[in-house]
Coordinates of C-alpha atoms in Angstrom, one line a residue:
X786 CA 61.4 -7.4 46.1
X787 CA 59.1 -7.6 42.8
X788 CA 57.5 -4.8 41.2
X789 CA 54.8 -4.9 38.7
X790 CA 51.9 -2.4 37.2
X791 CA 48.2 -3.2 38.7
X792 CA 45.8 -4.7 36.2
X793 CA 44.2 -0.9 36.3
X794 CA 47.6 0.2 36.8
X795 CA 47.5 3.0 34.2
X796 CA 45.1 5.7 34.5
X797 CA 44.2 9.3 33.3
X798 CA 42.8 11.6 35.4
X799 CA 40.9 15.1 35.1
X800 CA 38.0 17.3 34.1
X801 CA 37.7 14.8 30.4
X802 CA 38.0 11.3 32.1
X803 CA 39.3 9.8 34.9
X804 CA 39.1 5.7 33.5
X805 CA 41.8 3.2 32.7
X806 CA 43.9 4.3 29.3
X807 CA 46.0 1.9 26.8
X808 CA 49.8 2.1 27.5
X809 CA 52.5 2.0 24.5
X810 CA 52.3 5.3 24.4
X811 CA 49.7 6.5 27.0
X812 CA 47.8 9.5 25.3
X813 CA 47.1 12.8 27.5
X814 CA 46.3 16.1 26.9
X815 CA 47.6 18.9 28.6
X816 CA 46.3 19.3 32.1
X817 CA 45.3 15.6 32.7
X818 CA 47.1 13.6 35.2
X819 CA 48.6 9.8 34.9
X820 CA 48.0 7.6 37.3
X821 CA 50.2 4.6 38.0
X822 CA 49.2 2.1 40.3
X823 CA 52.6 -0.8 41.0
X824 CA 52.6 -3.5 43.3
X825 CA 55.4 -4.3 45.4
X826 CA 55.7 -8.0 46.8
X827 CA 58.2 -9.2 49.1
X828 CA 59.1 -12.9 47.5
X829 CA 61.9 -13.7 49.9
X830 CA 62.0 -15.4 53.4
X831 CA 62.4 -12.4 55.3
X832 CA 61.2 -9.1 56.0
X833 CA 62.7 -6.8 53.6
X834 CA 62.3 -2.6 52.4
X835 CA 61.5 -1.4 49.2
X836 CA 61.8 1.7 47.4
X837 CA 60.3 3.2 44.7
X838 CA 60.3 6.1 42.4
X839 CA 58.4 8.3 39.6
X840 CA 60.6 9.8 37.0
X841 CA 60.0 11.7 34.3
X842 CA 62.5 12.1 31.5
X843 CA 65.0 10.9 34.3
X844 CA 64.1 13.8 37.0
X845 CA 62.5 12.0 40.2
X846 CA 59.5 13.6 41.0
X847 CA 57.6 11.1 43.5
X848 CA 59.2 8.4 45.8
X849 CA 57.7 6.0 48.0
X850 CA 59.5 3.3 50.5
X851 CA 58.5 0.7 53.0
X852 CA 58.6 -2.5 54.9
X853 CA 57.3 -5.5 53.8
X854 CA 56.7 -9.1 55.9
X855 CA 57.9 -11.9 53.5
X856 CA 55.5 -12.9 51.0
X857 CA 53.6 -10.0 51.4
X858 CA 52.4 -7.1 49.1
X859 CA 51.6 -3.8 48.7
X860 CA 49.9 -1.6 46.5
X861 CA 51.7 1.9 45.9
X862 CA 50.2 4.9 43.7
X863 CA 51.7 7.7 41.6
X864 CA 50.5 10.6 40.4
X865 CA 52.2 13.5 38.2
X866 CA 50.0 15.8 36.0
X867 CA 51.2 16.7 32.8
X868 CA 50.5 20.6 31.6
X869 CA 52.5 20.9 28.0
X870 CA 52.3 19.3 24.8
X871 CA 55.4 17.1 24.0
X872 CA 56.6 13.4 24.5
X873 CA 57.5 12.3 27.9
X874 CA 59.7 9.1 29.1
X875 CA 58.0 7.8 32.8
X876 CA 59.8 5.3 34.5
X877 CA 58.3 4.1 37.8
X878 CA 60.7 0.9 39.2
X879 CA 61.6 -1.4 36.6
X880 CA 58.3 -0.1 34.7
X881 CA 59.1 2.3 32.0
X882 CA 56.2 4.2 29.8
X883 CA 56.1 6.7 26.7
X884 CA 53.5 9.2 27.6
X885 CA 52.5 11.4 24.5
X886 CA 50.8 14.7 25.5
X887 CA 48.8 16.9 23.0
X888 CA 46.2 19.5 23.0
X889 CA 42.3 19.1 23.6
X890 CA 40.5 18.1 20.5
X891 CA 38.0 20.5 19.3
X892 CA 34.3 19.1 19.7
X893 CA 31.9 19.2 17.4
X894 CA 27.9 20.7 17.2
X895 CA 25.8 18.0 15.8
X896 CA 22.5 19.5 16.1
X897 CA 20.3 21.4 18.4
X898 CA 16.5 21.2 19.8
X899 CA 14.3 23.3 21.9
X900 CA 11.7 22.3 24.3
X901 CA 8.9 24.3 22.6
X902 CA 8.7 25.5 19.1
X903 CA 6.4 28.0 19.8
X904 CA 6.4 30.8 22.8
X905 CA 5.4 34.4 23.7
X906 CA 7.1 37.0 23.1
X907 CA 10.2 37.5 26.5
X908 CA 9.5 33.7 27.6
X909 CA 11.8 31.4 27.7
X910 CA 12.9 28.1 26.2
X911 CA 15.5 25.7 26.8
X912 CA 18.0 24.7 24.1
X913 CA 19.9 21.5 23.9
X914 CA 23.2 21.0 21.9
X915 CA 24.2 17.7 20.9
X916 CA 27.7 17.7 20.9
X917 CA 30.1 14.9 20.2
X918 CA 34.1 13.8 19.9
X919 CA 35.5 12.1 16.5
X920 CA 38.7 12.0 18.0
X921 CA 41.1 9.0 19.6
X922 CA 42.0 11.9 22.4
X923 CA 39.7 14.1 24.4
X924 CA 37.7 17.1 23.6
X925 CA 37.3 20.8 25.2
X926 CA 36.3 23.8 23.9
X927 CA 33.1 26.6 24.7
X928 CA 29.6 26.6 23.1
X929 CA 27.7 29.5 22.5
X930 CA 24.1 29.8 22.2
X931 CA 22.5 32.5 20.1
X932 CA 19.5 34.0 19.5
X933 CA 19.3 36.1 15.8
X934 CA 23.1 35.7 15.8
X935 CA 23.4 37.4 19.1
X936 CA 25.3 36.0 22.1
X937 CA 22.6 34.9 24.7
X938 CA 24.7 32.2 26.6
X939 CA 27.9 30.0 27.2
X940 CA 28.8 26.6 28.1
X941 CA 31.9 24.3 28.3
X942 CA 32.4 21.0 26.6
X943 CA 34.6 18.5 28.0
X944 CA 34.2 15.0 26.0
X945 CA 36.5 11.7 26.6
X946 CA 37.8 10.4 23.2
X947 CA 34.2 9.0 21.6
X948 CA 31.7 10.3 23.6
X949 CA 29.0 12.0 22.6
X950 CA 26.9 14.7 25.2
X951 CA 23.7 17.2 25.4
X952 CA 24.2 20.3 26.9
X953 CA 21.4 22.6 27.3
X954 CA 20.7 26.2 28.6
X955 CA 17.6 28.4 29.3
X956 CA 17.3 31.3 27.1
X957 CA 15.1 33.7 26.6
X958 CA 13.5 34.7 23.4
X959 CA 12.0 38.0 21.7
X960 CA 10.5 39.2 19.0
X961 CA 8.4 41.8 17.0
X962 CA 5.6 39.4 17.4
X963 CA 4.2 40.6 13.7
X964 CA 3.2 43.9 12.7
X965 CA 2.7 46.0 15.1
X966 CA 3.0 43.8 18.2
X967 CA -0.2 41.7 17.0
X968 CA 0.7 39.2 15.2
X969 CA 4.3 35.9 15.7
X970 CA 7.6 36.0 13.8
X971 CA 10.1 33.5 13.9
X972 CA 13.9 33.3 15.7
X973 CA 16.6 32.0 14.8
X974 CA 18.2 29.6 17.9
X975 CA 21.7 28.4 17.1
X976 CA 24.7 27.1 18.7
X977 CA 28.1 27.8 17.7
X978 CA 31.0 25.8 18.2
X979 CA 35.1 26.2 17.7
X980 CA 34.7 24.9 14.2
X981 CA 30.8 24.3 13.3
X982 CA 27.4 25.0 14.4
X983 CA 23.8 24.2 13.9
X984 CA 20.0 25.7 14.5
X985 CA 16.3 25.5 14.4
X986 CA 13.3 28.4 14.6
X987 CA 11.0 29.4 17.7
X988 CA 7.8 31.0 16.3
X989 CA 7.3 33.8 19.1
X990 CA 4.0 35.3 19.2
X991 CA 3.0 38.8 19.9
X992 CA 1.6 39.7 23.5
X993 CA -1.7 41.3 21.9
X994 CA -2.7 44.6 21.3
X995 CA -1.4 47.8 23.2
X996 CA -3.8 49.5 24.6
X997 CA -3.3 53.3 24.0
X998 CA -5.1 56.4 26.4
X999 CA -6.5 53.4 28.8
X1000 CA -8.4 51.8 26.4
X1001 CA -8.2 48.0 26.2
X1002 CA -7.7 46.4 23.0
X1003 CA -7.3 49.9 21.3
X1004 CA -4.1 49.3 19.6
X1005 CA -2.1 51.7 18.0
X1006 CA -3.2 50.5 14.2
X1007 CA -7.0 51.7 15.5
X1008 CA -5.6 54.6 16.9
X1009 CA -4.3 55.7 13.4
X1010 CA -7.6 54.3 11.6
X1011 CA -9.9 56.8 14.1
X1012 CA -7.2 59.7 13.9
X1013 CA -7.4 59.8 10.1
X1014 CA -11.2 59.3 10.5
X1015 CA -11.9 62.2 12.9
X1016 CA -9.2 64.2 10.5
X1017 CA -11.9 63.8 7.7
X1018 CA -14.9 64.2 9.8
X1019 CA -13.6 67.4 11.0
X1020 CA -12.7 68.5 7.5
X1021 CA -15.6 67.8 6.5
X1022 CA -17.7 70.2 8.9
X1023 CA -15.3 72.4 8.1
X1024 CA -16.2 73.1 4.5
X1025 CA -20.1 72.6 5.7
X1026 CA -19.7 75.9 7.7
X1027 CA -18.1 78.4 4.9

């Protein structure tokens, strides 16, 4: 019996990636999975049985046997998933690999946009992070999204070594809209990563003028003008009649 790795014999596997990876060492992170793919071939004259094993740092973890006609072949798969840093020796058959396990990079917040740069006041906009991995391993880690500095949402980040992603959320935006509700003021939409963040401005508009005893378009800044005016007028008659 001959055993050999499959041309997309070594794999990793998981919420980052799940894509062939370079061996010599292979490079996880903790919670990812290898995947070893070996083909067994029967290059004798008669039937014969293989066996085969996964072990890691010499404890056997996975075997798999069976029968094979002569000259034929088999494909057999392995699976262990790896959950701690540290520096592992896998030998599967004759095969043996160094598998190097470290923690998630950290990904990085390369800019953000909304999809309007102007709304009323309690509407809604969405925000989309650009977000991106420097690193040679992959990248995990939480966004949040803020509005004035305050927590408004969340979102994970799971990048493969490289790879750059947007990740976007609906959020919902107030403001003072102006003096006294009538007029727009600007927000502040950011998004803040595990080392960095970045933002832009929503100009939010006021909903208009509150209308005060029923009266529409009687807001509260005509309410004071005709309060101080009928203060006067009544003054006024007052000093008429001594």
């Amino acid at each position: 019996m001959g055993y050999e790795l499959a041309d997309d014999g070594i794999r990793a596997a998981g919420e980052y990636r799940n894509r062939t990876v370079a061996r010599d060492p292979v490079e996880l992170v903790a919670g990812e999975s290898l995947e070893a793919a070996v083909v067994a071939s029967n290059t004798g004259g008669a039937a014969g049985s293989y066996d085969l094993s996964l072990s890691i740092d010499g404890e056997p973890v996975e075997n798999r046997s069976g029968t094979l006609d002569a000259g034929a072949e088999t494909v057999e798969r392995f699976e262990h998933r790896f959950e701690s840093p540290g520096e592992y020796e896998v030998r599967i058959g004759s095969e043996r690999l160094t598998v190097a396990v470290s923690e998630p990079a950290r990904p990085s917040v390369r800019g953000v946009s909304t999809d309007s740069d102007r709304v009323a006041a309690g509407e809604s906009v969405v925000a989309n992070a650009t977000v991106g991995n420097d690193a040679s391993v992959p990248a995990g880690g939480e966004i949040e999204f803020r509005v004035d500095g305050e927590t408004v949402a969340t979102a994970p980040v799971r990048l493969d070594a490289g790879e750059e992603a947007t990740v976007g959320r609906e959020i919902t935006v107030d403001g003072d809209g102006g003096s006294l509700g009538a007029g727009s003021g600007n927000v502040t939409v950011s998004v803040v990563g595990p080392v960095d963040e970045a933002s832009t401005t929503v100009t939010v508009e006021g909903a208009g003028l509150i209308s005060v005893d029923g009266a529409p378009g009687f807001g509260p800044a005509v309410a004071l003008v005709s309060i101080v005016v009928a203060g006067t007028s009544l003054a006024r008659r007052g000093r008429r009649g001594e």
